[in-house]
Amino acid sequence: MDSQKIHMNGGDGPNSYANNSEYQKQLVGYSKIVMTELIEQELDVGIINPDCSPFCVADFGCSVGGNTYLAVQNIIEAVETKYKSNEQDQENPQLQVPEFLVFFNDLVHNDFNTLFNYIHGNEPNYFTTGIPGSFYGRVFPKAFLHFAHSSMSLLYLSRIPEEVLDRKSAAWNKGRIHYSCSGAAKEVEAAYSNQFRKDIQAFLDARAQELVPGGLMAIITLTILDGVLPSDSPMALNFTILGSCLQDMANMGIMSEEKLDSFNLPYYYTSPMELETLIETHGCFDIVRFEKLPTPLKQVVIDVQTAVLSMRVVTEQLFQQHFGKDITEELFQRYAEKLDSNPVLKDDKYRTDASYFVFLKRKTETSKPGS
């Protein structure tokens, strides 16, 4: 699997991410109040050059559709409010509301065309550009950005750990598609966790260089609660069901066992404690807020079709790249049938995941990684 080709389902059709990402949209909405409050408290209006330089914002892992637009609007409105609250100081031009330049970043196969059709159809009050490339490396010059944002993107690993695919390794994940699946060895989870640690280090290294001293960053990510085993999480049940569908298809000769054994999903669900520790250990950012968000759709009875579509729009491209396009319809039909008879959608005891809002401030007294 080429990690550079990972992307959500594009376009704006019935199977698109743009039309099946209500969960992610609600998280952005929930974060608005706390983010506005923290921008008012933490933003230093003097961090931009007073000579008419723009205020630069980047959304890392923007994907496609309205969620990234909503997140950026929330940021810009809060920054504008902060500057306007200081406008009484007319002798200081740096307190005037600046122009905004927004960068939408994702991997090269992201559907940027649909994204920008949506954004410019809403007549944004800022300048825009797309920045293709992995956010696990530098994509901007040093001390360039004033605000970084990333929502539901850091659970994607930059690569599948090599030992998970190595037949000679204790972490070989034969017959399973994820470390959380029933029966997976503890070495598989350890391999995923180690890769996540490397990825977070790389992400923070890059952002520490790209953000100006005093720059801000907001992260929204899905976790499993501290103390919950991955195998007891809702994603484990979902991935185990998906894996069983693939195994059934392999038993029927639709795909080979070898092909199945060489496939693993590139998602890692950290815990709040693990993530907070990694950020603190990195040392370039102050954690201003680390807060659990309300659970989207918690009071809604999710029907099977909605659940299947929500899974399909984020995994379909991965399955097609590895197994080919011909398996898609049968795979998700089998998934729907098995999910319908599984209690994961109906019983609250399976809702052991939680989304967190993390607000960071680039320290001014530490050196930048790589400087």
JSON list of C-alpha atoms in Angstrom, two decimals, residues 125-287:
[
{"chain": "A", "resi": 125, "resn": "ASN", "atom": "CA", "xyz": [-13.25, 36.20, 2.67]},
{"chain": "A", "resi": 126, "resn": "TYR", "atom": "CA", "xyz": [-9.66, 34.97, 2.42]},
{"chain": "A", "resi": 127, "resn": "PHE", "atom": "CA", "xyz": [-7.09, 33.91, -0.17]},
{"chain": "A", "resi": 128, "resn": "THR", "atom": "CA", "xyz": [-6.70, 30.17, -0.73]},
{"chain": "A", "resi": 129, "resn": "THR", "atom": "CA", "xyz": [-4.25, 27.67, -2.11]},
{"chain": "A", "resi": 130, "resn": "GLY", "atom": "CA", "xyz": [-3.76, 23.91, -2.06]},
{"chain": "A", "resi": 131, "resn": "ILE", "atom": "CA", "xyz": [-0.59, 22.32, -0.69]},
{"chain": "A", "resi": 132, "resn": "PRO", "atom": "CA", "xyz": [-0.24, 18.65, -1.65]},
{"chain": "A", "resi": 133, "resn": "GLY", "atom": "CA", "xyz": [2.16, 16.55, 0.39]},
{"chain": "A", "resi": 134, "resn": "SER", "atom": "CA", "xyz": [2.52, 14.56, 3.59]},
{"chain": "A", "resi": 135, "resn": "PHE", "atom": "CA", "xyz": [2.14, 16.55, 6.80]},
{"chain": "A", "resi": 136, "resn": "TYR", "atom": "CA", "xyz": [4.64, 14.19, 8.41]},
{"chain": "A", "resi": 137, "resn": "GLY", "atom": "CA", "xyz": [7.30, 16.34, 6.79]},
{"chain": "A", "resi": 138, "resn": "ARG", "atom": "CA", "xyz": [7.84, 20.04, 6.11]},
{"chain": "A", "resi": 139, "resn": "VAL", "atom": "CA", "xyz": [5.47, 21.59, 3.57]},
{"chain": "A", "resi": 140, "resn": "PHE", "atom": "CA", "xyz": [6.08, 25.28, 4.47]},
{"chain": "A", "resi": 141, "resn": "PRO", "atom": "CA", "xyz": [9.10, 27.56, 5.03]},
{"chain": "A", "resi": 142, "resn": "LYS", "atom": "CA", "xyz": [10.39, 28.15, 8.54]},
{"chain": "A", "resi": 143, "resn": "ALA", "atom": "CA", "xyz": [8.43, 30.53, 10.79]},
{"chain": "A", "resi": 144, "resn": "PHE", "atom": "CA", "xyz": [5.77, 30.97, 8.11]},
{"chain": "A", "resi": 145, "resn": "LEU", "atom": "CA", "xyz": [2.45, 29.93, 9.66]},
{"chain": "A", "resi": 146, "resn": "HIS", "atom": "CA", "xyz": [0.50, 31.65, 12.41]},
{"chain": "A", "resi": 147, "resn": "PHE", "atom": "CA", "xyz": [-2.16, 28.99, 12.96]},
{"chain": "A", "resi": 148, "resn": "ALA", "atom": "CA", "xyz": [-2.17, 25.26, 12.20]},
{"chain": "A", "resi": 149, "resn": "HIS", "atom": "CA", "xyz": [-5.24, 23.03, 12.33]},
{"chain": "A", "resi": 150, "resn": "SER", "atom": "CA", "xyz": [-5.72, 19.28, 11.92]},
{"chain": "A", "resi": 151, "resn": "SER", "atom": "CA", "xyz": [-8.93, 17.36, 12.46]},
{"chain": "A", "resi": 152, "resn": "MET", "atom": "CA", "xyz": [-9.24, 13.56, 12.43]},
{"chain": "A", "resi": 153, "resn": "SER", "atom": "CA", "xyz": [-6.04, 13.17, 10.42]},
{"chain": "A", "resi": 154, "resn": "LEU", "atom": "CA", "xyz": [-3.39, 12.09, 12.91]},
{"chain": "A", "resi": 155, "resn": "LEU", "atom": "CA", "xyz": [-4.92, 8.63, 13.30]},
{"chain": "A", "resi": 156, "resn": "TYR", "atom": "CA", "xyz": [-3.56, 7.84, 9.81]},
{"chain": "A", "resi": 157, "resn": "LEU", "atom": "CA", "xyz": [-0.08, 6.35, 10.01]},
{"chain": "A", "resi": 158, "resn": "SER", "atom": "CA", "xyz": [2.52, 7.40, 7.47]},
{"chain": "A", "resi": 159, "resn": "ARG", "atom": "CA", "xyz": [3.16, 3.72, 6.75]},
{"chain": "A", "resi": 160, "resn": "ILE", "atom": "CA", "xyz": [2.22, 0.21, 7.86]},
{"chain": "A", "resi": 161, "resn": "PRO", "atom": "CA", "xyz": [4.89, -1.08, 10.27]},
{"chain": "A", "resi": 162, "resn": "GLU", "atom": "CA", "xyz": [7.19, -3.43, 8.37]},
{"chain": "A", "resi": 163, "resn": "GLU", "atom": "CA", "xyz": [7.16, -6.14, 11.04]},
{"chain": "A", "resi": 164, "resn": "VAL", "atom": "CA", "xyz": [3.37, -6.50, 10.73]},
{"chain": "A", "resi": 165, "resn": "LEU", "atom": "CA", "xyz": [3.92, -7.78, 7.17]},
{"chain": "A", "resi": 166, "resn": "ASP", "atom": "CA", "xyz": [6.99, -9.89, 7.95]},
{"chain": "A", "resi": 167, "resn": "ARG", "atom": "CA", "xyz": [6.22, -13.61, 8.16]},
{"chain": "A", "resi": 168, "resn": "LYS", "atom": "CA", "xyz": [9.26, -14.13, 10.38]},
{"chain": "A", "resi": 169, "resn": "SER", "atom": "CA", "xyz": [8.22, -11.46, 12.89]},
{"chain": "A", "resi": 170, "resn": "ALA", "atom": "CA", "xyz": [6.27, -12.01, 16.10]},
{"chain": "A", "resi": 171, "resn": "ALA", "atom": "CA", "xyz": [4.18, -9.03, 14.93]},
{"chain": "A", "resi": 172, "resn": "TRP", "atom": "CA", "xyz": [3.07, -10.69, 11.68]},
{"chain": "A", "resi": 173, "resn": "ASN", "atom": "CA", "xyz": [-0.67, -10.04, 11.58]},
{"chain": "A", "resi": 174, "resn": "LYS", "atom": "CA", "xyz": [-1.74, -13.04, 9.53]},
{"chain": "A", "resi": 175, "resn": "GLY", "atom": "CA", "xyz": [-5.43, -13.19, 8.67]},
{"chain": "A", "resi": 176, "resn": "ARG", "atom": "CA", "xyz": [-6.27, -9.87, 10.34]},
{"chain": "A", "resi": 177, "resn": "ILE", "atom": "CA", "xyz": [-6.50, -6.35, 8.96]},
{"chain": "A", "resi": 178, "resn": "HIS", "atom": "CA", "xyz": [-5.73, -4.30, 12.09]},
{"chain": "A", "resi": 179, "resn": "TYR", "atom": "CA", "xyz": [-3.98, -4.54, 15.45]},
{"chain": "A", "resi": 180, "resn": "SER", "atom": "CA", "xyz": [-7.32, -4.24, 17.26]},
{"chain": "A", "resi": 181, "resn": "CYS", "atom": "CA", "xyz": [-8.90, -7.28, 15.60]},
{"chain": "A", "resi": 182, "resn": "SER", "atom": "CA", "xyz": [-9.76, -10.23, 17.76]},
{"chain": "A", "resi": 183, "resn": "GLY", "atom": "CA", "xyz": [-6.78, -12.53, 18.28]},
{"chain": "A", "resi": 184, "resn": "ALA", "atom": "CA", "xyz": [-4.07, -10.09, 17.19]},
{"chain": "A", "resi": 185, "resn": "ALA", "atom": "CA", "xyz": [-0.78, -10.51, 19.07]},
{"chain": "A", "resi": 186, "resn": "LYS", "atom": "CA", "xyz": [0.37, -7.83, 21.48]},
{"chain": "A", "resi": 187, "resn": "GLU", "atom": "CA", "xyz": [3.43, -7.34, 19.25]},
{"chain": "A", "resi": 188, "resn": "VAL", "atom": "CA", "xyz": [1.14, -6.06, 16.49]},
{"chain": "A", "resi": 189, "resn": "GLU", "atom": "CA", "xyz": [-0.23, -3.29, 18.70]},
{"chain": "A", "resi": 190, "resn": "ALA", "atom": "CA", "xyz": [3.30, -2.46, 19.85]},
{"chain": "A", "resi": 191, "resn": "ALA", "atom": "CA", "xyz": [4.44, -2.10, 16.23]},
{"chain": "A", "resi": 192, "resn": "TYR", "atom": "CA", "xyz": [1.55, 0.26, 15.45]},
{"chain": "A", "resi": 193, "resn": "SER", "atom": "CA", "xyz": [2.19, 2.26, 18.62]},
{"chain": "A", "resi": 194, "resn": "ASN", "atom": "CA", "xyz": [5.87, 2.62, 17.78]},
{"chain": "A", "resi": 195, "resn": "GLN", "atom": "CA", "xyz": [5.04, 3.86, 14.29]},
{"chain": "A", "resi": 196, "resn": "PHE", "atom": "CA", "xyz": [2.55, 6.35, 15.74]},
{"chain": "A", "resi": 197, "resn": "ARG", "atom": "CA", "xyz": [5.21, 7.65, 18.11]},
{"chain": "A", "resi": 198, "resn": "LYS", "atom": "CA", "xyz": [7.59, 8.23, 15.18]},
{"chain": "A", "resi": 199, "resn": "ASP", "atom": "CA", "xyz": [4.84, 9.92, 13.17]},
{"chain": "A", "resi": 200, "resn": "ILE", "atom": "CA", "xyz": [3.79, 12.28, 15.95]},
{"chain": "A", "resi": 201, "resn": "GLN", "atom": "CA", "xyz": [7.42, 13.21, 16.50]},
{"chain": "A", "resi": 202, "resn": "ALA", "atom": "CA", "xyz": [7.77, 13.99, 12.78]},
{"chain": "A", "resi": 203, "resn": "PHE", "atom": "CA", "xyz": [4.49, 15.95, 12.72]},
{"chain": "A", "resi": 204, "resn": "LEU", "atom": "CA", "xyz": [5.46, 18.08, 15.71]},
{"chain": "A", "resi": 205, "resn": "ASP", "atom": "CA", "xyz": [9.00, 18.59, 14.38]},
{"chain": "A", "resi": 206, "resn": "ALA", "atom": "CA", "xyz": [7.63, 19.94, 11.11]},
{"chain": "A", "resi": 207, "resn": "ARG", "atom": "CA", "xyz": [5.01, 22.18, 12.70]},
{"chain": "A", "resi": 208, "resn": "ALA", "atom": "CA", "xyz": [7.54, 23.52, 15.22]},
{"chain": "A", "resi": 209, "resn": "GLN", "atom": "CA", "xyz": [9.64, 24.73, 12.31]},
{"chain": "A", "resi": 210, "resn": "GLU", "atom": "CA", "xyz": [6.75, 26.07, 10.25]},
{"chain": "A", "resi": 211, "resn": "LEU", "atom": "CA", "xyz": [4.94, 27.97, 13.00]},
{"chain": "A", "resi": 212, "resn": "VAL", "atom": "CA", "xyz": [6.21, 31.33, 14.17]},
{"chain": "A", "resi": 213, "resn": "PRO", "atom": "CA", "xyz": [7.19, 31.52, 17.87]},
{"chain": "A", "resi": 214, "resn": "GLY", "atom": "CA", "xyz": [3.91, 32.00, 19.72]},
{"chain": "A", "resi": 215, "resn": "GLY", "atom": "CA", "xyz": [1.97, 30.44, 16.83]},
{"chain": "A", "resi": 216, "resn": "LEU", "atom": "CA", "xyz": [-1.06, 28.33, 17.66]},
{"chain": "A", "resi": 217, "resn": "MET", "atom": "CA", "xyz": [-2.22, 24.85, 16.68]},
{"chain": "A", "resi": 218, "resn": "ALA", "atom": "CA", "xyz": [-5.54, 23.07, 17.17]},
{"chain": "A", "resi": 219, "resn": "ILE", "atom": "CA", "xyz": [-5.87, 19.29, 16.85]},
{"chain": "A", "resi": 220, "resn": "ILE", "atom": "CA", "xyz": [-8.99, 17.15, 16.92]},
{"chain": "A", "resi": 221, "resn": "THR", "atom": "CA", "xyz": [-8.41, 13.42, 17.08]},
{"chain": "A", "resi": 222, "resn": "LEU", "atom": "CA", "xyz": [-10.24, 10.21, 17.86]},
{"chain": "A", "resi": 223, "resn": "THR", "atom": "CA", "xyz": [-8.91, 8.15, 20.77]},
{"chain": "A", "resi": 224, "resn": "ILE", "atom": "CA", "xyz": [-9.85, 5.16, 22.84]},
{"chain": "A", "resi": 225, "resn": "LEU", "atom": "CA", "xyz": [-10.25, 5.94, 26.52]},
{"chain": "A", "resi": 226, "resn": "ASP", "atom": "CA", "xyz": [-7.38, 5.35, 28.91]},
{"chain": "A", "resi": 227, "resn": "GLY", "atom": "CA", "xyz": [-7.47, 1.79, 30.23]},
{"chain": "A", "resi": 228, "resn": "VAL", "atom": "CA", "xyz": [-9.63, 0.40, 27.40]},
{"chain": "A", "resi": 229, "resn": "LEU", "atom": "CA", "xyz": [-8.08, -2.44, 25.43]},
{"chain": "A", "resi": 230, "resn": "PRO", "atom": "CA", "xyz": [-8.03, -1.88, 21.66]},
{"chain": "A", "resi": 231, "resn": "SER", "atom": "CA", "xyz": [-9.83, -5.21, 21.25]},
{"chain": "A", "resi": 232, "resn": "ASP", "atom": "CA", "xyz": [-12.74, -3.86, 23.34]},
{"chain": "A", "resi": 233, "resn": "SER", "atom": "CA", "xyz": [-13.17, -0.70, 21.29]},
{"chain": "A", "resi": 234, "resn": "PRO", "atom": "CA", "xyz": [-15.87, -0.09, 18.65]},
{"chain": "A", "resi": 235, "resn": "MET", "atom": "CA", "xyz": [-13.29, 0.18, 15.90]},
{"chain": "A", "resi": 236, "resn": "ALA", "atom": "CA", "xyz": [-12.06, -3.31, 16.83]},
{"chain": "A", "resi": 237, "resn": "LEU", "atom": "CA", "xyz": [-15.52, -4.77, 16.32]},
{"chain": "A", "resi": 238, "resn": "ASN", "atom": "CA", "xyz": [-15.97, -2.95, 13.03]},
{"chain": "A", "resi": 239, "resn": "PHE", "atom": "CA", "xyz": [-12.56, -3.97, 11.70]},
{"chain": "A", "resi": 240, "resn": "THR", "atom": "CA", "xyz": [-13.03, -7.56, 12.86]},
{"chain": "A", "resi": 241, "resn": "ILE", "atom": "CA", "xyz": [-16.30, -7.71, 10.94]},
{"chain": "A", "resi": 242, "resn": "LEU", "atom": "CA", "xyz": [-14.65, -6.22, 7.84]},
{"chain": "A", "resi": 243, "resn": "GLY", "atom": "CA", "xyz": [-11.79, -8.67, 8.16]},
{"chain": "A", "resi": 244, "resn": "SER", "atom": "CA", "xyz": [-14.17, -11.61, 8.43]},
{"chain": "A", "resi": 245, "resn": "CYS", "atom": "CA", "xyz": [-15.87, -10.47, 5.21]},
{"chain": "A", "resi": 246, "resn": "LEU", "atom": "CA", "xyz": [-12.52, -10.46, 3.44]},
{"chain": "A", "resi": 247, "resn": "GLN", "atom": "CA", "xyz": [-11.70, -13.88, 4.90]},
{"chain": "A", "resi": 248, "resn": "ASP", "atom": "CA", "xyz": [-15.00, -15.24, 3.59]},
{"chain": "A", "resi": 249, "resn": "MET", "atom": "CA", "xyz": [-14.14, -13.89, 0.15]},
{"chain": "A", "resi": 250, "resn": "ALA", "atom": "CA", "xyz": [-10.67, -15.44, 0.33]},
{"chain": "A", "resi": 251, "resn": "ASN", "atom": "CA", "xyz": [-12.23, -18.80, 1.28]},
{"chain": "A", "resi": 252, "resn": "MET", "atom": "CA", "xyz": [-14.38, -18.53, -1.84]},
{"chain": "A", "resi": 253, "resn": "GLY", "atom": "CA", "xyz": [-11.33, -17.87, -4.01]},
{"chain": "A", "resi": 254, "resn": "ILE", "atom": "CA", "xyz": [-12.27, -14.25, -4.79]},
{"chain": "A", "resi": 255, "resn": "MET", "atom": "CA", "xyz": [-8.85, -13.25, -3.48]},
{"chain": "A", "resi": 256, "resn": "SER", "atom": "CA", "xyz": [-5.81, -15.16, -2.30]},
{"chain": "A", "resi": 257, "resn": "GLU", "atom": "CA", "xyz": [-4.92, -15.80, 1.33]},
{"chain": "A", "resi": 258, "resn": "GLU", "atom": "CA", "xyz": [-1.53, -14.24, 0.62]},
{"chain": "A", "resi": 259, "resn": "LYS", "atom": "CA", "xyz": [-3.21, -11.06, -0.62]},
{"chain": "A", "resi": 260, "resn": "LEU", "atom": "CA", "xyz": [-5.30, -10.91, 2.54]},
{"chain": "A", "resi": 261, "resn": "ASP", "atom": "CA", "xyz": [-2.32, -11.56, 4.82]},
{"chain": "A", "resi": 262, "resn": "SER", "atom": "CA", "xyz": [-0.45, -8.63, 3.27]},
{"chain": "A", "resi": 263, "resn": "PHE", "atom": "CA", "xyz": [-3.19, -6.08, 4.00]},
{"chain": "A", "resi": 264, "resn": "ASN", "atom": "CA", "xyz": [-3.47, -3.98, 7.15]},
{"chain": "A", "resi": 265, "resn": "LEU", "atom": "CA", "xyz": [-5.40, -0.76, 7.77]},
{"chain": "A", "resi": 266, "resn": "PRO", "atom": "CA", "xyz": [-3.14, 2.25, 8.49]},
{"chain": "A", "resi": 267, "resn": "TYR", "atom": "CA", "xyz": [-5.07, 3.60, 11.49]},
{"chain": "A", "resi": 268, "resn": "TYR", "atom": "CA", "xyz": [-3.83, 4.00, 15.03]},
{"chain": "A", "resi": 269, "resn": "TYR", "atom": "CA", "xyz": [-6.14, 5.09, 17.84]},
{"chain": "A", "resi": 270, "resn": "THR", "atom": "CA", "xyz": [-4.05, 6.62, 20.58]},
{"chain": "A", "resi": 271, "resn": "SER", "atom": "CA", "xyz": [-5.16, 7.13, 24.17]},
{"chain": "A", "resi": 272, "resn": "PRO", "atom": "CA", "xyz": [-5.41, 10.60, 25.74]},
{"chain": "A", "resi": 273, "resn": "MET", "atom": "CA", "xyz": [-2.55, 9.78, 28.10]},
{"chain": "A", "resi": 274, "resn": "GLU", "atom": "CA", "xyz": [-0.29, 8.53, 25.32]},
{"chain": "A", "resi": 275, "resn": "LEU", "atom": "CA", "xyz": [-0.90, 11.56, 23.12]},
{"chain": "A", "resi": 276, "resn": "GLU", "atom": "CA", "xyz": [-0.44, 14.06, 25.93]},
{"chain": "A", "resi": 277, "resn": "THR", "atom": "CA", "xyz": [2.81, 12.39, 26.97]},
{"chain": "A", "resi": 278, "resn": "LEU", "atom": "CA", "xyz": [4.19, 12.46, 23.42]},
{"chain": "A", "resi": 279, "resn": "ILE", "atom": "CA", "xyz": [3.44, 16.18, 23.06]},
{"chain": "A", "resi": 280, "resn": "GLU", "atom": "CA", "xyz": [4.99, 17.01, 26.44]},
{"chain": "A", "resi": 281, "resn": "THR", "atom": "CA", "xyz": [8.08, 14.93, 25.69]},
{"chain": "A", "resi": 282, "resn": "HIS", "atom": "CA", "xyz": [8.57, 16.67, 22.35]},
{"chain": "A", "resi": 283, "resn": "GLY", "atom": "CA", "xyz": [9.06, 19.93, 24.21]},
{"chain": "A", "resi": 284, "resn": "CYS", "atom": "CA", "xyz": [8.36, 22.58, 21.55]},
{"chain": "A", "resi": 285, "resn": "PHE", "atom": "CA", "xyz": [4.73, 23.24, 22.44]},
{"chain": "A", "resi": 286, "resn": "ASP", "atom": "CA", "xyz": [2.82, 24.28, 25.53]},
{"chain": "A", "resi": 287, "resn": "ILE", "atom": "CA", "xyz": [-0.42, 22.35, 25.98]}
]
